[in-house]
């Protein structure tokens, strides 16, 4: 078999066979195919697409290109959740303990933030003492003992995807539905998931800016799940404004804790309940609507909060900082950002606020940057609210004022106003299963 012929086949819109795709991914992993041939094939796939079968073969070949997390020692159906990334997205902090409180194992590998999107690992690390790195044996032990553990990615999962992603990034081939879908699903499968709930975001703060594209991506991932024997459900949700009010690591932990005590922002609570209900449903715990009622109960009766504390304690975190949130990292200065005129808020550009939080030190422009856990932004208003001239739209939590002018410019651009009441788009647009 020759890579030359595989490139020619895809260029000529032919369906690639499993053998051809396996040959390609083996060559990528072992470094026996040149980068210029890899990128030629990626571009041919970008232009001519892949059908369901080809996309599943690609997914499984990438999943099998490195370590596969062996979670067979964990009892029960392991349902993973994956968000395609957004701003203020702290759902794992709430969903993981909530689902675990039903006795369903949540063995989660999470990532760090980059650019305008935050990462679960950074949020958890803002809790003093919390340990995100542990041997796989300890990870499994924690899940078997308390049903929940969250770690940073361990092992060499889907190395072929890592190599392909780096090449796609510099050859304008990222935004291809089969390539994105197989990239995400290969990592979930290598991470040991039996079933998967996907939170596919669309809008200004999301990877997919348009709803239609998010639906296509979600459908492609659900199709892969079906082809490879992993039950998969996708929830399409709106990221045209940040989720909840808080953006920034410790600020988001506080908002998650308030949510776990039944006092969370309505939009954030709603998506947490939806994702948890879908995960529990895939784990065989009942029907989605009935589960939602019980999930609400568990936010209000302390069960979810107690499970969260158990989880934090099991990973070395200081639970005093959970009971007394003043012990979490704090910025030393608060600055109000106010409305220049009266008006209804018609849009809050999530991406701009994500970048603003990053510039305050709450995120990374590049992988090696360090993080200031206490800084960020808390919104006072959401889309649809009326703001009077001079009223506070958001509070900035600041330690270093070096980028403050740029941050304020971004906030001015992020908030859009209308003189008339404006309709809010639904938070959850569609469920695909
Ligand atoms: N996230 C991924 O993991 N892969 C992609 O291709 C795009 C987003």
Short mmCIF file of C-alpha atoms and ligand atoms in Angstrom, two decimals:
data_model
loop_
_atom_site.label_atom_id
_atom_site.label_comp_id
_atom_site.label_asym_id
_atom_site.label_seq_id
_atom_site.Cartn_x
_atom_site.Cartn_y
_atom_site.Cartn_z
CA UNK A 1 0.00 0.00 0.00
CA UNK A 2 1.26 3.51 -0.79
CA UNK A 3 0.23 6.77 0.83
CA UNK A 4 0.41 8.33 -2.66
CA UNK A 5 -2.52 6.13 -3.82
CA UNK A 6 -4.57 6.90 -0.70
CA UNK A 7 -4.16 10.63 -1.32
CA UNK A 8 -5.14 10.14 -4.97
CA UNK A 9 -8.23 8.13 -3.98
CA UNK A 10 -9.49 10.84 -1.64
CA UNK A 11 -8.62 13.54 -4.18
CA UNK A 12 -10.82 11.63 -6.65
CA UNK A 13 -13.68 11.43 -4.11
CA UNK A 14 -13.37 7.67 -3.60
CA UNK A 15 -14.36 6.04 -0.31
CA UNK A 16 -11.27 5.05 1.70
CA UNK A 17 -11.15 1.49 3.04
CA UNK A 18 -10.46 0.53 6.65
CA UNK A 19 -7.07 -0.84 5.54
CA UNK A 20 -6.14 2.46 3.89
CA UNK A 21 -7.16 4.49 6.95
CA UNK A 22 -5.33 2.12 9.32
CA UNK A 23 -2.23 2.35 7.11
CA UNK A 24 -2.40 6.16 7.19
CA UNK A 25 -2.78 6.40 10.99
CA UNK A 26 -0.06 3.82 11.61
CA UNK A 27 2.27 5.85 9.40
CA UNK A 28 1.34 9.08 11.21
CA UNK A 29 1.96 7.49 14.63
CA UNK A 30 5.23 5.83 13.66
CA UNK A 31 6.50 8.85 11.75
CA UNK A 32 6.90 6.91 8.49
CA UNK A 33 4.70 9.24 6.41
CA UNK A 34 6.06 12.67 5.55
CA UNK A 35 4.23 15.74 6.88
CA UNK A 36 3.59 17.01 3.32
CA UNK A 37 1.79 13.77 2.43
CA UNK A 38 -0.20 13.80 5.68
CA UNK A 39 -1.33 17.35 5.04
CA UNK A 40 -2.18 16.59 1.42
CA UNK A 41 -4.53 13.84 2.59
CA UNK A 42 -5.98 16.09 5.32
CA UNK A 43 -6.73 18.74 2.72
CA UNK A 44 -8.34 16.15 0.43
CA UNK A 45 -10.53 15.02 3.36
CA UNK A 46 -11.30 18.65 4.18
CA UNK A 47 -12.48 19.28 0.62
CA UNK A 48 -14.16 15.96 -0.22
CA UNK A 49 -15.33 14.89 3.24
CA UNK A 50 -15.74 11.42 4.67
CA UNK A 51 -18.82 9.25 5.02
CA UNK A 52 -19.95 7.70 8.32
CA UNK A 53 -17.98 4.50 7.81
CA UNK A 54 -14.73 6.25 6.94
CA UNK A 55 -15.14 8.63 9.89
CA UNK A 56 -15.62 5.70 12.29
CA UNK A 57 -12.58 3.88 10.91
CA UNK A 58 -10.53 7.05 11.36
CA UNK A 59 -11.82 7.50 14.91
CA UNK A 60 -10.98 3.95 15.97
CA UNK A 61 -7.59 4.01 14.26
CA UNK A 62 -6.71 7.21 16.18
CA UNK A 63 -8.15 5.86 19.45
CA UNK A 64 -5.98 2.74 19.06
CA UNK A 65 -2.85 4.71 18.13
CA UNK A 66 -1.68 4.94 21.76
CA UNK A 67 -2.73 3.95 25.26
CA UNK A 68 -6.33 2.95 25.94
CA UNK A 69 -7.34 3.68 29.52
CA UNK A 70 -8.35 0.37 31.06
CA UNK A 71 -11.25 1.22 33.35
CA UNK A 72 -12.55 -2.35 33.46
CA UNK A 73 -11.82 -2.46 37.21
CA UNK A 74 -14.49 0.20 37.72
CA UNK A 75 -17.91 -1.31 38.33
CA UNK A 76 -20.82 -0.02 36.28
CA UNK A 77 -21.30 1.86 33.03
CA UNK A 78 -18.75 4.64 32.67
CA UNK A 79 -20.50 7.60 31.07
CA UNK A 80 -18.22 10.43 30.04
CA UNK A 81 -19.22 14.02 29.34
CA UNK A 82 -17.43 16.28 26.91
CA UNK A 83 -17.94 19.95 26.22
CA UNK A 84 -16.68 21.41 22.98
CA UNK A 85 -15.57 24.39 25.07
CA UNK A 86 -16.94 27.75 26.02
CA UNK A 87 -16.68 30.68 28.41
CA UNK A 88 -17.81 30.31 32.01
CA UNK A 89 -18.31 26.60 31.38
CA UNK A 90 -17.83 25.01 34.79
CA UNK A 91 -20.36 22.21 34.27
CA UNK A 92 -18.00 19.32 35.19
CA UNK A 93 -17.67 20.73 38.72
CA UNK A 94 -21.41 20.29 39.23
CA UNK A 95 -22.26 17.39 36.93
CA UNK A 96 -19.53 15.02 38.17
CA UNK A 97 -20.62 14.96 41.84
CA UNK A 98 -24.32 15.13 40.94
CA UNK A 99 -24.12 12.03 38.73
CA UNK A 100 -21.83 10.28 41.22
CA UNK A 101 -24.42 10.85 43.96
CA UNK A 102 -26.64 8.32 42.11
CA UNK A 103 -23.92 5.65 42.40
CA UNK A 104 -22.95 6.04 38.75
CA UNK A 105 -19.15 6.04 38.26
CA UNK A 106 -17.69 9.29 36.92
CA UNK A 107 -14.08 8.65 35.88
CA UNK A 108 -13.19 11.86 34.13
CA UNK A 109 -10.09 13.03 32.36
CA UNK A 110 -10.15 16.77 31.84
CA UNK A 111 -8.01 19.38 30.16
CA UNK A 112 -6.48 22.77 30.86
CA UNK A 113 -7.70 25.99 29.34
CA UNK A 114 -6.18 27.65 26.30
CA UNK A 115 -7.06 30.97 24.67
CA UNK A 116 -10.52 32.30 25.50
CA UNK A 117 -11.83 29.00 26.92
CA UNK A 118 -11.16 27.82 30.46
CA UNK A 119 -10.31 24.28 31.52
CA UNK A 120 -11.70 22.12 34.31
CA UNK A 121 -8.22 21.20 35.53
CA UNK A 122 -7.31 24.86 36.16
CA UNK A 123 -10.61 25.51 37.92
CA UNK A 124 -10.12 22.55 40.27
CA UNK A 125 -6.50 23.50 40.93
CA UNK A 126 -7.67 26.84 42.29
CA UNK A 127 -8.91 24.87 45.33
CA UNK A 128 -5.94 24.79 47.74
CA UNK A 129 -4.31 21.34 47.88
CA UNK A 130 -6.39 19.79 45.10
CA UNK A 131 -4.38 17.16 43.25
CA UNK A 132 -5.22 16.59 39.62
CA UNK A 133 -2.39 14.10 38.91
CA UNK A 134 -2.56 10.58 40.28
CA UNK A 135 -1.60 7.08 39.18
CA UNK A 136 -4.31 5.22 37.32
CA UNK A 137 -4.62 2.73 40.24
CA UNK A 138 -5.49 5.56 42.66
CA UNK A 139 -7.89 7.07 40.11
CA UNK A 140 -9.73 3.75 39.84
CA UNK A 141 -9.70 3.29 43.63
CA UNK A 142 -11.27 6.72 44.15
CA UNK A 143 -14.00 6.02 41.59
CA UNK A 144 -14.75 2.66 43.18
CA UNK A 145 -14.86 4.22 46.67
CA UNK A 146 -16.84 7.43 46.08
CA UNK A 147 -17.92 7.14 42.42
CA UNK A 148 -16.03 10.19 41.23
CA UNK A 149 -12.50 11.25 40.31
CA UNK A 150 -11.24 13.90 37.90
CA UNK A 151 -7.68 13.84 36.63
CA UNK A 152 -5.65 15.62 33.99
CA UNK A 153 -5.08 13.52 30.92
CA UNK A 154 -2.84 10.56 31.78
CA UNK A 155 -0.98 8.26 29.44
CA UNK A 156 -0.37 8.78 25.76
CA UNK A 157 -3.97 8.90 24.54
CA UNK A 158 -4.57 9.12 20.78
CA UNK A 159 -1.05 10.35 19.80
CA UNK A 160 -2.04 10.25 16.11
CA UNK A 161 -4.70 12.88 16.84
CA UNK A 162 -2.10 15.07 18.56
CA UNK A 163 0.11 14.98 15.47
CA UNK A 164 -2.78 15.49 13.04
CA UNK A 165 -4.22 18.36 15.10
CA UNK A 166 -0.88 20.18 15.09
CA UNK A 167 -0.67 19.85 11.29
CA UNK A 168 -4.33 20.84 10.78
CA UNK A 169 -3.73 23.91 12.91
CA UNK A 170 -1.15 25.28 10.46
CA UNK A 171 -2.73 24.13 7.18
CA UNK A 172 -6.25 25.56 7.50
CA UNK A 173 -7.84 22.14 7.91
CA UNK A 174 -9.24 22.39 11.43
CA UNK A 175 -12.84 23.18 10.54
CA UNK A 176 -13.76 19.90 8.87
CA UNK A 177 -16.66 18.05 10.48
CA UNK A 178 -15.25 14.48 10.02
CA UNK A 179 -11.83 15.59 11.26
CA UNK A 180 -13.18 17.39 14.35
CA UNK A 181 -15.68 14.65 15.16
CA UNK A 182 -13.10 11.85 14.89
CA UNK A 183 -10.56 13.90 16.86
CA UNK A 184 -12.92 14.42 19.81
CA UNK A 185 -14.43 10.92 19.78
CA UNK A 186 -11.05 9.16 19.48
CA UNK A 187 -9.92 10.78 22.74
CA UNK A 188 -13.17 9.90 24.53
CA UNK A 189 -12.90 6.27 23.41
CA UNK A 190 -9.21 6.04 24.33
CA UNK A 191 -10.20 7.51 27.72
CA UNK A 192 -12.30 4.42 28.42
CA UNK A 193 -15.85 5.75 28.01
CA UNK A 194 -18.65 3.19 27.65
CA UNK A 195 -21.14 5.93 26.77
CA UNK A 196 -20.73 9.62 26.02
CA UNK A 197 -22.79 12.79 26.54
CA UNK A 198 -21.57 15.64 24.36
CA UNK A 199 -22.24 19.28 25.14
CA UNK A 200 -21.83 20.85 21.72
CA UNK A 201 -21.77 24.64 21.97
CA UNK A 202 -22.51 27.13 19.28
CA UNK A 203 -22.19 30.92 19.24
CA UNK A 204 -19.68 33.69 19.79
CA UNK A 205 -17.72 31.90 22.53
CA UNK A 206 -17.77 28.48 20.89
CA UNK A 207 -15.71 26.60 18.37
CA UNK A 208 -18.76 26.40 16.09
CA UNK A 209 -20.13 29.89 15.55
CA UNK A 210 -23.31 28.78 13.74
CA UNK A 211 -26.10 26.57 15.06
CA UNK A 212 -26.32 24.57 11.81
CA UNK A 213 -22.62 23.69 11.97
CA UNK A 214 -22.94 22.63 15.61
CA UNK A 215 -25.83 20.34 14.66
CA UNK A 216 -23.78 18.76 11.84
CA UNK A 217 -20.84 18.21 14.19
CA UNK A 218 -23.07 16.75 16.89
CA UNK A 219 -24.77 14.42 14.42
CA UNK A 220 -21.39 13.25 13.10
CA UNK A 221 -20.23 12.42 16.64
CA UNK A 222 -23.47 10.63 17.52
CA UNK A 223 -23.11 8.63 14.27
CA UNK A 224 -19.55 7.65 15.22
CA UNK A 225 -20.77 6.55 18.65
CA UNK A 226 -23.41 4.38 17.03
CA UNK A 227 -20.92 2.86 14.54
CA UNK A 228 -18.37 2.01 17.24
CA UNK A 229 -20.79 0.74 19.88
CA UNK A 230 -20.71 3.65 22.37
CA UNK A 231 -24.13 5.09 23.17
CA UNK A 232 -23.78 8.80 22.48
CA UNK A 233 -26.11 11.75 23.05
CA UNK A 234 -25.38 15.34 22.05
CA UNK A 235 -26.92 18.41 23.67
CA UNK A 236 -26.63 21.52 21.52
CA UNK A 237 -26.36 24.59 23.71
CA UNK A 238 -26.01 28.32 23.27
CA UNK A 239 -22.68 30.05 23.91
CA UNK A 240 -23.74 33.46 22.60
CA UNK A 241 -23.20 34.78 26.11
CA UNK A 242 -21.09 33.29 28.91
CA UNK A 243 -22.63 30.47 30.93
CA UNK A 244 -23.67 31.74 34.35
CA UNK A 245 -22.16 34.98 35.65
CA UNK A 246 -18.59 34.05 36.59
CA UNK A 247 -15.56 33.77 34.30
CA UNK A 248 -12.20 32.93 35.92
CA UNK A 249 -11.03 29.94 37.89
CA UNK A 250 -11.78 30.49 41.60
CA UNK A 251 -14.75 32.71 40.68
CA UNK A 252 -16.22 29.80 38.71
CA UNK A 253 -15.55 27.38 41.56
CA UNK A 254 -17.60 29.68 43.83
CA UNK A 255 -20.43 29.75 41.32
CA UNK A 256 -20.31 25.96 41.01
CA UNK A 257 -20.47 25.60 44.82
CA UNK A 258 -23.46 27.93 44.99
CA UNK A 259 -25.11 25.84 42.28
CA UNK A 260 -24.42 22.63 44.19
CA UNK A 261 -26.27 24.25 47.11
CA UNK A 262 -29.27 25.08 44.92
CA UNK A 263 -28.38 28.77 44.49
CA UNK A 264 -26.88 28.78 41.01
CA UNK A 265 -27.64 30.97 38.00
CA UNK A 266 -30.69 29.67 36.11
CA UNK A 267 -28.92 29.02 32.79
CA UNK A 268 -25.99 27.22 34.38
CA UNK A 269 -28.21 25.07 36.58
CA UNK A 270 -30.39 24.18 33.59
CA UNK A 271 -27.52 22.85 31.47
CA UNK A 272 -26.06 20.94 34.45
CA UNK A 273 -29.41 19.27 35.06
CA UNK A 274 -29.84 18.41 31.36
CA UNK A 275 -26.35 16.90 30.99
CA UNK A 276 -26.61 14.98 34.28
CA UNK A 277 -30.03 13.59 33.36
CA UNK A 278 -28.72 12.44 29.96
CA UNK A 279 -25.69 10.80 31.58
CA UNK A 280 -27.85 9.01 34.17
CA UNK A 281 -30.23 7.92 31.44
CA UNK A 282 -27.35 6.35 29.47
CA UNK A 283 -26.24 4.65 32.69
CA UNK A 284 -29.69 3.06 32.91
CA UNK A 285 -30.98 5.08 35.85
CA UNK A 286 -34.35 6.00 34.36
CA UNK A 287 -36.18 8.45 32.14
CA UNK A 288 -34.73 11.90 31.57
CA UNK A 289 -37.67 14.01 32.83
CA UNK A 290 -38.06 12.03 36.07
CA UNK A 291 -34.33 12.17 36.65
CA UNK A 292 -34.42 15.97 36.30
CA UNK A 293 -36.85 16.24 39.22
CA UNK A 294 -34.57 14.14 41.42
CA UNK A 295 -31.50 16.09 40.27
CA UNK A 296 -33.16 19.34 41.35
CA UNK A 297 -33.90 17.75 44.73
CA UNK A 298 -30.25 16.82 45.14
CA UNK A 299 -29.11 20.38 44.50
CA UNK A 300 -31.56 21.63 47.11
CA UNK A 301 -31.21 19.00 49.84
CA UNK A 302 -27.41 19.03 50.26
CA UNK A 303 -26.70 15.63 48.67
CA UNK A 304 -24.87 17.08 45.65
CA UNK A 305 -22.84 19.48 47.82
CA UNK A 306 -21.79 16.71 50.23
CA UNK A 307 -20.67 14.54 47.30
CA UNK A 308 -18.64 17.47 45.95
CA UNK A 309 -16.89 17.87 49.31
CA UNK A 310 -16.17 14.16 49.43
CA UNK A 311 -14.66 14.37 45.94
CA UNK A 312 -12.51 17.41 46.78
CA UNK A 313 -11.30 15.79 50.01
CA UNK A 314 -10.42 12.50 48.28
CA UNK A 315 -8.10 14.44 45.95
CA UNK A 316 -6.36 16.37 48.72
CA UNK A 317 -8.36 19.60 48.42
CA UNK A 318 -9.00 21.80 51.46
CA UNK A 319 -12.70 21.44 52.24
CA UNK A 320 -12.50 24.45 54.59
CA UNK A 321 -12.19 26.52 51.40
CA UNK A 322 -15.42 24.91 50.17
CA UNK A 323 -17.30 25.71 53.39
CA UNK A 324 -15.75 29.17 53.62
CA UNK A 325 -15.21 30.42 50.09
CA UNK A 326 -13.23 33.44 51.37
CA UNK A 327 -10.34 30.95 51.65
CA UNK A 328 -10.28 30.45 47.85
CA UNK A 329 -7.77 32.57 45.87
CA UNK A 330 -8.95 36.19 45.65
CA UNK A 331 -7.90 39.14 43.55
CA UNK A 332 -6.86 42.19 45.54
CA UNK A 333 -8.86 44.73 43.55
CA UNK A 334 -12.42 44.96 42.22
CA UNK A 335 -13.22 47.37 39.38
CA UNK A 336 -16.75 48.09 38.19
CA UNK A 337 -17.53 48.27 34.50
CA UNK A 338 -20.63 50.41 34.00
CA UNK A 339 -23.18 51.17 31.26
CA UNK A 340 -22.57 54.36 29.28
CA UNK A 341 -26.27 54.65 28.29
CA UNK A 342 -29.67 53.18 29.11
CA UNK A 343 -30.65 50.12 27.07
CA UNK A 344 -31.58 46.47 26.83
CA UNK A 345 -28.62 44.13 26.52
CA UNK A 346 -28.94 42.40 23.16
CA UNK A 347 -25.65 40.50 23.14
CA UNK A 348 -22.67 39.73 25.37
CA UNK A 349 -19.88 38.40 23.19
CA UNK A 350 -18.58 35.40 25.13
CA UNK A 351 -15.34 35.11 23.23
CA UNK A 352 -14.38 38.72 23.96
CA UNK A 353 -15.05 38.22 27.67
CA UNK A 354 -13.03 34.98 27.60
CA UNK A 355 -10.10 36.87 26.07
CA UNK A 356 -10.55 39.68 28.63
CA UNK A 357 -10.36 37.18 31.50
CA UNK A 358 -7.28 35.64 29.93
CA UNK A 359 -5.63 39.08 29.70
CA UNK A 360 -6.31 39.63 33.39
CA UNK A 361 -4.23 36.48 33.98
CA UNK A 362 -7.07 33.98 34.33
CA UNK A 363 -6.14 32.02 31.19
CA UNK A 364 -3.28 31.14 28.89
CA UNK A 365 -2.38 32.67 25.54
CA UNK A 366 0.07 29.79 25.08
CA UNK A 367 0.35 26.40 26.76
CA UNK A 368 3.33 27.35 28.96
CA UNK A 369 1.73 30.49 30.52
CA UNK A 370 0.94 30.38 34.24
CA UNK A 371 -2.47 31.20 35.69
CA UNK A 372 -3.68 33.65 38.31
CA UNK A 373 -6.54 31.74 39.96
CA UNK A 374 -8.20 34.68 41.72
CA UNK A 375 -8.81 36.99 38.75
CA UNK A 376 -11.65 37.17 36.25
CA UNK A 377 -14.98 38.79 35.55
CA UNK A 378 -18.39 38.49 37.15
CA UNK A 379 -21.33 39.70 35.09
CA UNK A 380 -24.11 41.69 36.71
CA UNK A 381 -26.39 41.50 33.71
CA UNK A 382 -27.29 38.93 31.09
CA UNK A 383 -28.79 39.20 27.61
CA UNK A 384 -32.34 40.56 27.79
CA UNK A 385 -31.76 42.59 30.99
CA UNK A 386 -32.28 46.33 31.05
CA UNK A 387 -29.30 48.42 32.15
CA UNK A 388 -29.60 52.02 33.30
CA UNK A 389 -26.82 54.45 32.47
CA UNK A 390 -24.17 54.14 35.20
CA UNK A 391 -25.34 50.73 36.45
CA UNK A 392 -22.75 47.98 36.86
CA UNK A 393 -22.59 45.57 33.92
CA UNK A 394 -19.70 43.52 35.25
CA UNK A 395 -17.07 43.51 38.00
CA UNK A 396 -13.43 42.88 37.15
CA UNK A 397 -11.32 41.01 39.70
CA UNK A 398 -7.78 42.22 39.15
CA UNK A 399 -4.29 41.64 40.53
CA UNK A 400 -2.19 43.13 37.74
CA UNK A 401 -3.44 46.23 35.93
CA UNK A 402 -0.97 45.90 33.03
CA UNK A 403 -3.63 44.91 30.47
CA UNK A 404 -6.52 46.82 32.03
CA UNK A 405 -7.06 49.23 29.11
CA UNK A 406 -7.27 46.37 26.62
CA UNK A 407 -9.61 44.48 28.95
CA UNK A 408 -11.97 47.45 29.24
CA UNK A 409 -11.94 47.93 25.45
CA UNK A 410 -12.93 44.27 25.04
CA UNK A 411 -15.79 44.68 27.52
CA UNK A 412 -17.04 47.77 25.66
CA UNK A 413 -17.07 45.75 22.43
CA UNK A 414 -18.63 42.69 24.11
CA UNK A 415 -21.81 44.37 25.41
CA UNK A 416 -24.32 45.33 22.70
CA UNK A 417 -27.47 47.31 23.44
CA UNK A 418 -30.89 47.81 21.94
CA UNK A 419 -33.55 50.38 22.73
CA UNK A 420 -36.24 47.66 22.59
CA UNK A 421 -36.66 44.51 24.66
CA UNK A 422 -34.88 41.67 22.90
CA UNK A 423 -35.66 38.03 22.60
CA UNK A 424 -33.26 35.61 24.21
CA UNK A 425 -32.26 32.52 22.22
CA UNK A 426 -32.97 29.19 23.96
CA UNK A 427 -30.12 27.85 26.08
CA UNK A 428 -30.66 24.30 24.86
CA UNK A 429 -31.43 24.18 21.16
CA UNK A 430 -31.60 20.48 20.44
CA UNK A 431 -30.85 17.01 21.74
CA UNK A 432 -29.48 14.50 19.24
CA UNK A 433 -29.52 10.83 20.11
N1 LIG B 1 -11.26 19.78 19.68
C1 LIG B 1 -10.61 18.62 19.42
O1 LIG B 1 -10.28 17.87 20.34
N2 LIG B 1 -10.32 18.33 18.13
C2 LIG B 1 -10.66 19.12 17.10
O2 LIG B 1 -10.39 18.79 15.97
C3 LIG B 1 -11.33 20.33 17.38
C4 LIG B 1 -11.63 20.64 18.70
#
